[in-house]
Coordinates of C-alpha atoms and ligand atoms in Angstrom, one line a residue:
M644 CA -68.3 -51.2 0.8
I645 CA -67.7 -53.3 -2.4
I646 CA -68.7 -51.6 -5.6
L647 CA -68.6 -53.2 -9.1
G648 CA -67.9 -50.5 -11.7
I649 CA -68.8 -50.9 -15.4
E650 CA -67.5 -48.6 -18.2
T651 CA -68.4 -48.8 -21.9
S652 CA -68.4 -45.2 -23.1
C653 CA -65.9 -45.5 -26.0
D654 CA -63.8 -48.5 -27.2
E655 CA -62.9 -50.1 -23.8
T656 CA -65.2 -52.7 -22.3
A657 CA -64.3 -52.5 -18.6
A658 CA -65.4 -53.9 -15.2
S659 CA -63.7 -53.5 -11.8
V660 CA -64.3 -54.2 -8.2
V661 CA -63.2 -51.5 -5.8
K662 CA -63.4 -51.5 -2.0
D663 CA -64.3 -48.4 0.0
G664 CA -63.7 -46.1 -3.1
R665 CA -59.9 -46.5 -2.8
I666 CA -58.7 -50.1 -3.1
I667 CA -58.7 -51.9 -6.4
L668 CA -59.6 -55.6 -6.1
S669 CA -59.7 -56.2 -9.8
N670 CA -59.5 -54.1 -12.9
I671 CA -60.4 -55.8 -16.3
I672 CA -60.2 -53.9 -19.6
S673 CA -60.9 -55.4 -22.9
S674 CA -60.0 -52.8 -25.6
S675 CA -61.1 -52.8 -29.2
A676 CA -58.5 -50.1 -30.0
K677 CA -56.6 -52.6 -32.2
I678 CA -59.6 -53.1 -34.4
F679 CA -59.8 -49.3 -34.9
E680 CA -56.2 -48.9 -36.0
E681 CA -57.1 -49.6 -39.6
Y682 CA -60.0 -47.1 -39.5
G683 CA -57.9 -44.3 -38.0
G684 CA -60.5 -43.8 -35.2
V685 CA -63.4 -45.4 -33.4
V686 CA -66.4 -46.6 -35.5
P687 CA -69.4 -46.2 -33.1
E688 CA -71.4 -49.1 -34.5
I689 CA -68.5 -51.6 -34.3
A690 CA -67.6 -50.4 -30.8
S691 CA -71.2 -51.1 -29.6
R692 CA -71.1 -54.6 -31.1
K693 CA -67.8 -55.3 -29.4
H694 CA -69.2 -54.2 -26.1
V695 CA -72.1 -56.6 -26.5
E696 CA -69.6 -59.4 -27.1
Y697 CA -67.2 -58.6 -24.3
I698 CA -69.4 -57.2 -21.5
L699 CA -70.5 -60.4 -19.7
P700 CA -67.1 -62.2 -19.8
V701 CA -65.4 -59.0 -18.6
I702 CA -67.8 -58.6 -15.6
D703 CA -67.4 -62.3 -14.7
R704 CA -63.6 -61.9 -14.8
A705 CA -63.7 -58.8 -12.6
I706 CA -65.7 -60.7 -10.0
K707 CA -63.5 -63.8 -10.2
E708 CA -60.2 -61.9 -10.0
A709 CA -61.5 -59.9 -7.0
D710 CA -62.0 -63.2 -5.3
I711 CA -65.5 -62.3 -4.2
K712 CA -69.0 -63.7 -4.8
R713 CA -71.7 -61.8 -6.6
E714 CA -73.6 -61.6 -3.3
D715 CA -70.6 -59.6 -1.8
I716 CA -71.3 -56.7 -4.1
D717 CA -73.0 -53.8 -2.3
A718 CA -73.7 -51.6 -5.3
I719 CA -73.2 -51.4 -9.1
A720 CA -71.7 -48.2 -10.7
V721 CA -72.0 -47.5 -14.4
T722 CA -71.0 -44.8 -16.8
Y723 CA -74.1 -43.2 -18.2
G724 CA -72.3 -40.5 -20.2
P725 CA -70.7 -38.6 -21.9
G726 CA -69.7 -41.0 -24.7
L727 CA -71.0 -42.9 -27.7
I728 CA -74.7 -43.5 -27.2
G729 CA -74.8 -47.1 -28.5
A730 CA -71.7 -48.0 -26.5
L731 CA -73.0 -46.5 -23.3
L732 CA -76.3 -48.4 -23.7
V733 CA -74.6 -51.7 -23.5
G734 CA -73.0 -50.9 -20.1
V735 CA -76.1 -49.3 -18.7
T736 CA -78.3 -52.3 -19.7
A737 CA -75.9 -54.8 -18.2
A738 CA -75.6 -52.8 -15.0
K739 CA -79.4 -52.5 -14.6
A740 CA -79.9 -56.2 -15.2
L741 CA -77.2 -57.1 -12.6
A742 CA -78.4 -54.6 -10.0
A743 CA -82.0 -55.9 -10.4
S744 CA -81.0 -59.5 -10.1
L745 CA -78.9 -58.9 -7.0
N746 CA -81.4 -56.4 -5.6
I747 CA -78.7 -53.8 -4.9
P748 CA -78.4 -50.0 -5.7
L749 CA -77.4 -48.8 -9.2
I750 CA -75.3 -45.6 -9.1
P751 CA -75.0 -43.6 -12.4
V752 CA -71.5 -42.1 -12.8
N753 CA -70.5 -39.2 -15.2
H754 CA -67.5 -40.4 -17.1
L755 CA -65.6 -37.2 -16.3
K756 CA -66.1 -37.6 -12.5
G757 CA -64.6 -41.1 -13.1
H758 CA -61.5 -39.7 -14.6
I759 CA -61.0 -37.4 -11.6
A760 CA -61.6 -40.3 -9.2
A761 CA -58.7 -42.2 -10.8
N762 CA -56.6 -40.0 -8.5
Y763 CA -58.3 -41.3 -5.4
L764 CA -57.2 -44.8 -6.3
T765 CA -53.6 -43.6 -6.8
H766 CA -53.3 -41.2 -3.9
I767 CA -55.0 -42.7 -1.0
D768 CA -55.2 -39.5 1.1
L769 CA -56.1 -37.1 -1.6
K770 CA -59.2 -35.1 -0.9
P771 CA -60.9 -32.0 -2.4
P772 CA -60.6 -29.0 -2.6
F773 CA -58.3 -28.9 -5.6
V774 CA -58.2 -27.7 -9.2
C775 CA -58.3 -30.4 -11.9
L776 CA -57.0 -30.3 -15.4
L777 CA -59.1 -32.9 -17.2
I778 CA -57.6 -33.8 -20.6
S779 CA -58.9 -36.7 -22.7
G780 CA -59.9 -37.6 -26.2
G781 CA -63.3 -35.9 -25.8
H782 CA -62.7 -33.2 -23.1
T783 CA -60.3 -30.4 -22.1
N784 CA -61.5 -28.7 -18.9
I785 CA -60.2 -26.8 -15.9
L786 CA -62.4 -27.7 -13.0
D787 CA -62.8 -26.3 -9.5
I788 CA -63.4 -29.4 -7.3
Q789 CA -64.8 -28.0 -4.1
G790 CA -66.1 -31.4 -2.8
Y791 CA -66.2 -34.9 -4.2
D792 CA -69.5 -34.2 -5.9
D793 CA -69.3 -30.4 -6.0
I794 CA -67.6 -29.4 -9.3
K795 CA -67.6 -26.1 -11.1
I796 CA -66.3 -25.7 -14.7
L797 CA -63.8 -22.8 -14.9
G798 CA -62.9 -23.3 -18.5
G799 CA -63.0 -25.6 -21.5
T800 CA -62.0 -25.9 -25.1
R801 CA -63.9 -23.8 -27.7
D802 CA -63.2 -26.4 -30.4
D803 CA -61.1 -29.6 -30.4
A804 CA -60.2 -31.6 -27.3
V805 CA -56.5 -32.0 -26.8
G806 CA -56.5 -35.8 -27.2
E807 CA -58.5 -35.4 -30.4
V808 CA -55.9 -33.0 -31.8
Y809 CA -53.1 -35.5 -30.9
D810 CA -54.9 -38.2 -32.7
K811 CA -55.7 -36.1 -35.8
V812 CA -52.1 -34.8 -36.1
G813 CA -50.9 -38.5 -35.6
R814 CA -53.1 -39.6 -38.5
V815 CA -51.6 -36.9 -40.8
M816 CA -48.1 -38.1 -39.7
G817 CA -49.0 -41.6 -40.7
L818 CA -49.1 -43.0 -37.1
V819 CA -51.7 -45.6 -36.2
Y820 CA -54.7 -44.6 -33.9
P821 CA -54.4 -43.5 -31.2
G822 CA -51.6 -41.1 -32.1
G823 CA -51.3 -39.5 -28.7
P824 CA -48.9 -42.0 -27.1
K825 CA -46.8 -42.3 -30.3
I826 CA -46.4 -38.5 -30.7
D827 CA -45.3 -38.4 -27.0
K828 CA -42.6 -41.0 -27.7
L829 CA -41.4 -39.3 -30.9
A830 CA -41.3 -35.9 -29.2
K831 CA -38.6 -37.2 -26.8
E832 CA -36.2 -37.5 -29.8
G833 CA -37.0 -34.1 -31.4
N834 CA -36.2 -30.5 -30.9
P835 CA -39.2 -28.6 -29.3
E836 CA -37.8 -25.2 -30.7
A837 CA -37.4 -26.5 -34.3
I838 CA -40.8 -25.2 -35.6
S839 CA -42.8 -22.3 -34.2
F840 CA -46.5 -23.4 -33.9
P841 CA -49.2 -21.0 -32.6
R842 CA -50.5 -20.9 -29.0
T843 CA -54.0 -19.5 -28.4
K844 CA -54.8 -17.4 -25.3
F845 CA -58.1 -15.8 -24.5
K846 CA -58.5 -12.5 -22.7
D847 CA -62.1 -12.8 -21.8
N848 CA -61.8 -16.2 -20.2
I849 CA -58.2 -17.0 -19.2
F850 CA -59.1 -20.7 -18.5
D851 CA -60.5 -21.5 -22.0
F852 CA -58.6 -23.3 -24.7
S853 CA -58.6 -23.5 -28.5
F854 CA -56.5 -26.0 -30.4
S855 CA -57.9 -25.9 -33.9
G856 CA -55.4 -23.2 -35.0
L857 CA -52.5 -25.3 -33.8
K858 CA -54.0 -28.4 -35.4
T859 CA -54.3 -26.6 -38.8
A860 CA -50.8 -25.2 -38.5
V861 CA -49.2 -28.6 -37.9
I862 CA -51.2 -30.2 -40.7
N863 CA -50.4 -27.4 -43.1
Y864 CA -46.7 -27.7 -42.3
I865 CA -46.7 -31.4 -43.1
H866 CA -48.8 -31.1 -46.3
S867 CA -46.6 -28.3 -47.6
K868 CA -43.5 -30.4 -47.0
E869 CA -45.1 -33.4 -48.7
Q870 CA -46.3 -31.3 -51.7
K871 CA -42.7 -29.9 -52.2
N872 CA -41.4 -33.4 -51.8
E873 CA -39.2 -32.2 -49.0
D874 CA -38.2 -34.4 -46.1
Y875 CA -39.2 -33.3 -42.6
S876 CA -38.3 -34.6 -39.2
K877 CA -41.3 -36.3 -37.6
E878 CA -39.5 -36.0 -34.3
D879 CA -39.2 -32.2 -34.6
V880 CA -42.8 -31.8 -35.6
A881 CA -43.9 -34.0 -32.6
A882 CA -41.6 -32.2 -30.2
S883 CA -42.7 -28.7 -31.4
F884 CA -46.4 -29.6 -31.5
Q885 CA -46.2 -31.1 -28.0
K886 CA -44.4 -28.0 -26.6
A887 CA -47.1 -25.8 -28.0
V888 CA -49.8 -28.0 -26.3
T889 CA -48.0 -28.2 -23.0
D890 CA -47.2 -24.5 -22.9
V891 CA -50.9 -23.6 -23.1
L892 CA -52.1 -26.4 -20.7
V893 CA -49.6 -25.5 -18.1
D894 CA -50.1 -21.7 -18.4
N895 CA -53.8 -21.9 -18.1
V896 CA -54.0 -24.2 -15.2
F897 CA -51.4 -22.1 -13.3
E898 CA -53.6 -19.1 -13.9
T899 CA -55.9 -20.6 -11.3
K900 CA -53.2 -19.9 -8.6
S901 CA -54.2 -23.1 -7.0
K902 CA -51.5 -24.8 -4.9
K903 CA -53.0 -28.2 -5.5
I904 CA -53.4 -29.3 -9.1
V905 CA -54.7 -32.8 -10.0
M906 CA -54.4 -34.2 -13.5
A907 CA -57.0 -36.5 -15.1
G908 CA -57.8 -38.2 -18.5
G909 CA -55.9 -40.1 -21.1
V910 CA -53.6 -37.2 -22.0
A911 CA -52.5 -36.9 -18.4
A912 CA -50.3 -39.9 -19.3
N913 CA -48.2 -37.6 -21.5
K914 CA -44.6 -37.6 -20.4
G915 CA -43.7 -34.2 -21.8
L916 CA -46.6 -32.6 -20.0
R917 CA -45.8 -34.3 -16.7
E918 CA -42.2 -32.9 -17.0
A919 CA -43.4 -29.4 -17.9
L920 CA -45.9 -29.4 -15.0
N921 CA -43.5 -30.7 -12.5
K922 CA -40.9 -28.0 -13.4
R923 CA -43.4 -25.2 -13.1
A924 CA -44.9 -26.7 -9.9
A925 CA -41.4 -26.8 -8.3
K926 CA -40.9 -23.1 -9.2
E927 CA -44.3 -22.0 -7.8
N928 CA -44.4 -24.3 -4.8
T929 CA -47.4 -26.2 -6.0
E930 CA -48.4 -29.8 -5.5
V931 CA -49.3 -31.8 -8.7
F932 CA -51.0 -35.2 -8.6
Y933 CA -51.4 -37.7 -11.5
P934 CA -53.2 -41.0 -11.7
D935 CA -51.1 -44.1 -12.3
I936 CA -50.5 -44.3 -16.0
R937 CA -52.8 -47.3 -16.4
L938 CA -55.6 -45.4 -14.7
C939 CA -55.3 -42.3 -17.0
T940 CA -57.1 -43.9 -19.9
D941 CA -60.6 -45.4 -19.7
N942 CA -61.2 -48.0 -17.0
A943 CA -63.9 -49.1 -14.7
A944 CA -62.0 -48.8 -11.4
M945 CA -62.3 -45.0 -11.7
I946 CA -66.1 -45.4 -12.2
A947 CA -66.4 -47.5 -9.0
A948 CA -64.2 -45.1 -7.1
A949 CA -66.3 -42.1 -8.2
A950 CA -69.6 -43.9 -7.2
Y951 CA -68.4 -44.3 -3.7
Y952 CA -68.6 -40.5 -3.3
I953 CA -71.8 -40.0 -5.2
N954 CA -74.8 -40.0 -2.9
K955 CA -77.4 -40.9 -5.5
E956 CA -78.8 -44.1 -6.7
D957 CA -81.2 -44.2 -9.7
F958 CA -82.5 -47.3 -11.2
D959 CA -84.2 -45.4 -14.0
I960 CA -81.1 -43.8 -15.6
N961 CA -80.6 -43.7 -19.3
A962 CA -77.5 -43.5 -21.4
D963 CA -76.8 -39.8 -22.3
A964 CA -74.2 -38.9 -24.9
S965 CA -73.6 -35.4 -23.5
P966 CA -74.9 -34.9 -20.0
D967 CA -74.1 -31.9 -17.7
M968 CA -71.3 -32.3 -15.2
Ligands
KG4_1743 O1 -59.5 -40.7 -21.3 P1 -59.4 -41.4 -22.6 O2 -58.9 -42.9 -22.5 O3 -60.7 -41.5 -23.4 C1 -61.6 -40.4 -23.4 O4 -62.4 -40.3 -22.4 O5 -61.5 -39.6 -24.4 O6 -58.3 -40.6 -23.5 C2 -57.9 -41.1 -24.8 C3 -57.0 -40.0 -25.4 C4 -56.7 -40.3 -26.8 O7 -56.9 -39.2 -27.6 C5 -55.2 -40.6 -26.7 O8 -54.4 -40.3 -27.9 C6 -54.8 -39.8 -25.6 O9 -55.8 -39.9 -24.7 N1 -53.5 -40.2 -25.0 C7 -52.3 -39.5 -25.0 C8 -51.3 -40.2 -24.3 N2 -51.9 -41.4 -23.9 C9 -53.2 -41.4 -24.3 N3 -52.1 -38.3 -25.5 C10 -50.9 -37.8 -25.4 N4 -49.8 -38.4 -24.8 C11 -50.0 -39.7 -24.3 N5 -49.0 -40.3 -23.7
ZN1744 ZN1 -62.3 -41.2 -20.8

């Protein structure tokens, strides 16, 4: 089964051809992230316009690089949400037009299910059940994956998503957007015990997160140093902040007692987090899976992979900025 996936939920215009939900034949990503460096974040209207510009060439390239003909495609998969509404609309409209012209099914895919499915492309034998820690720019969730399309939310963030906090802290440190990967790099050179930043733990739902207190503490630390004209070590701030984040993420996901933990989302690329998880997993005899680094952030291969396991076609879908799981 050959599925063409389309993804335009944020600032990546992506198309990919995937065979049988597991084998990537092509994976094209045209990112507008560079444009947003000077704005310090994604500007929705500009993102939509860039998608309009890139979408058709990106789809054409995905088909060409897969070395198939349009007629070989069995179904079109598209992200319908969550994401920026104007950005989503571009992908959904292109997908509908293509599915109609080829007379093949259109499979709507929730972006978060796509992030989880990035693991099916990396670990060819991985199957549910497992527990997933989904961490991205927009989401922070612990999920109980009972079946490919049977997902329960165990916990989530009560305020900021973890990637969002990385990017906000990065901005205050003067790093270009997105700050996440840059902080990860700086953290390697710093002392994680140098500064004591707060960790939030809830008693009523042990799987929930809150990062706004940590974010404020880091920003206050930097501002107070700047006001006093004192130097501070960016490396130490990055390392201490990253340690606070990873402590909480690792503790909460291990509270599930699952012996099979699967990571997903852009922040799953974080090296410090991978190290911390691997260490804890070795101690607790637990298996941990990560997508390939290139499949952690937004791409369309993960959307095509997720669609293979979703038994629902719907030609009348609409873009939805914040749909249910
Ligand atoms: O999954 P993704 O591409 O988009 C969303 O669906 O949100 O995730 C993007 C987020 C950004 O906040 C980015 O800073 C973060 O993932 N990110 C990282 C790393 N690589 C990407 N955060 C921390 N460490 C990284 N190595
Ligand atoms: Zn994403």
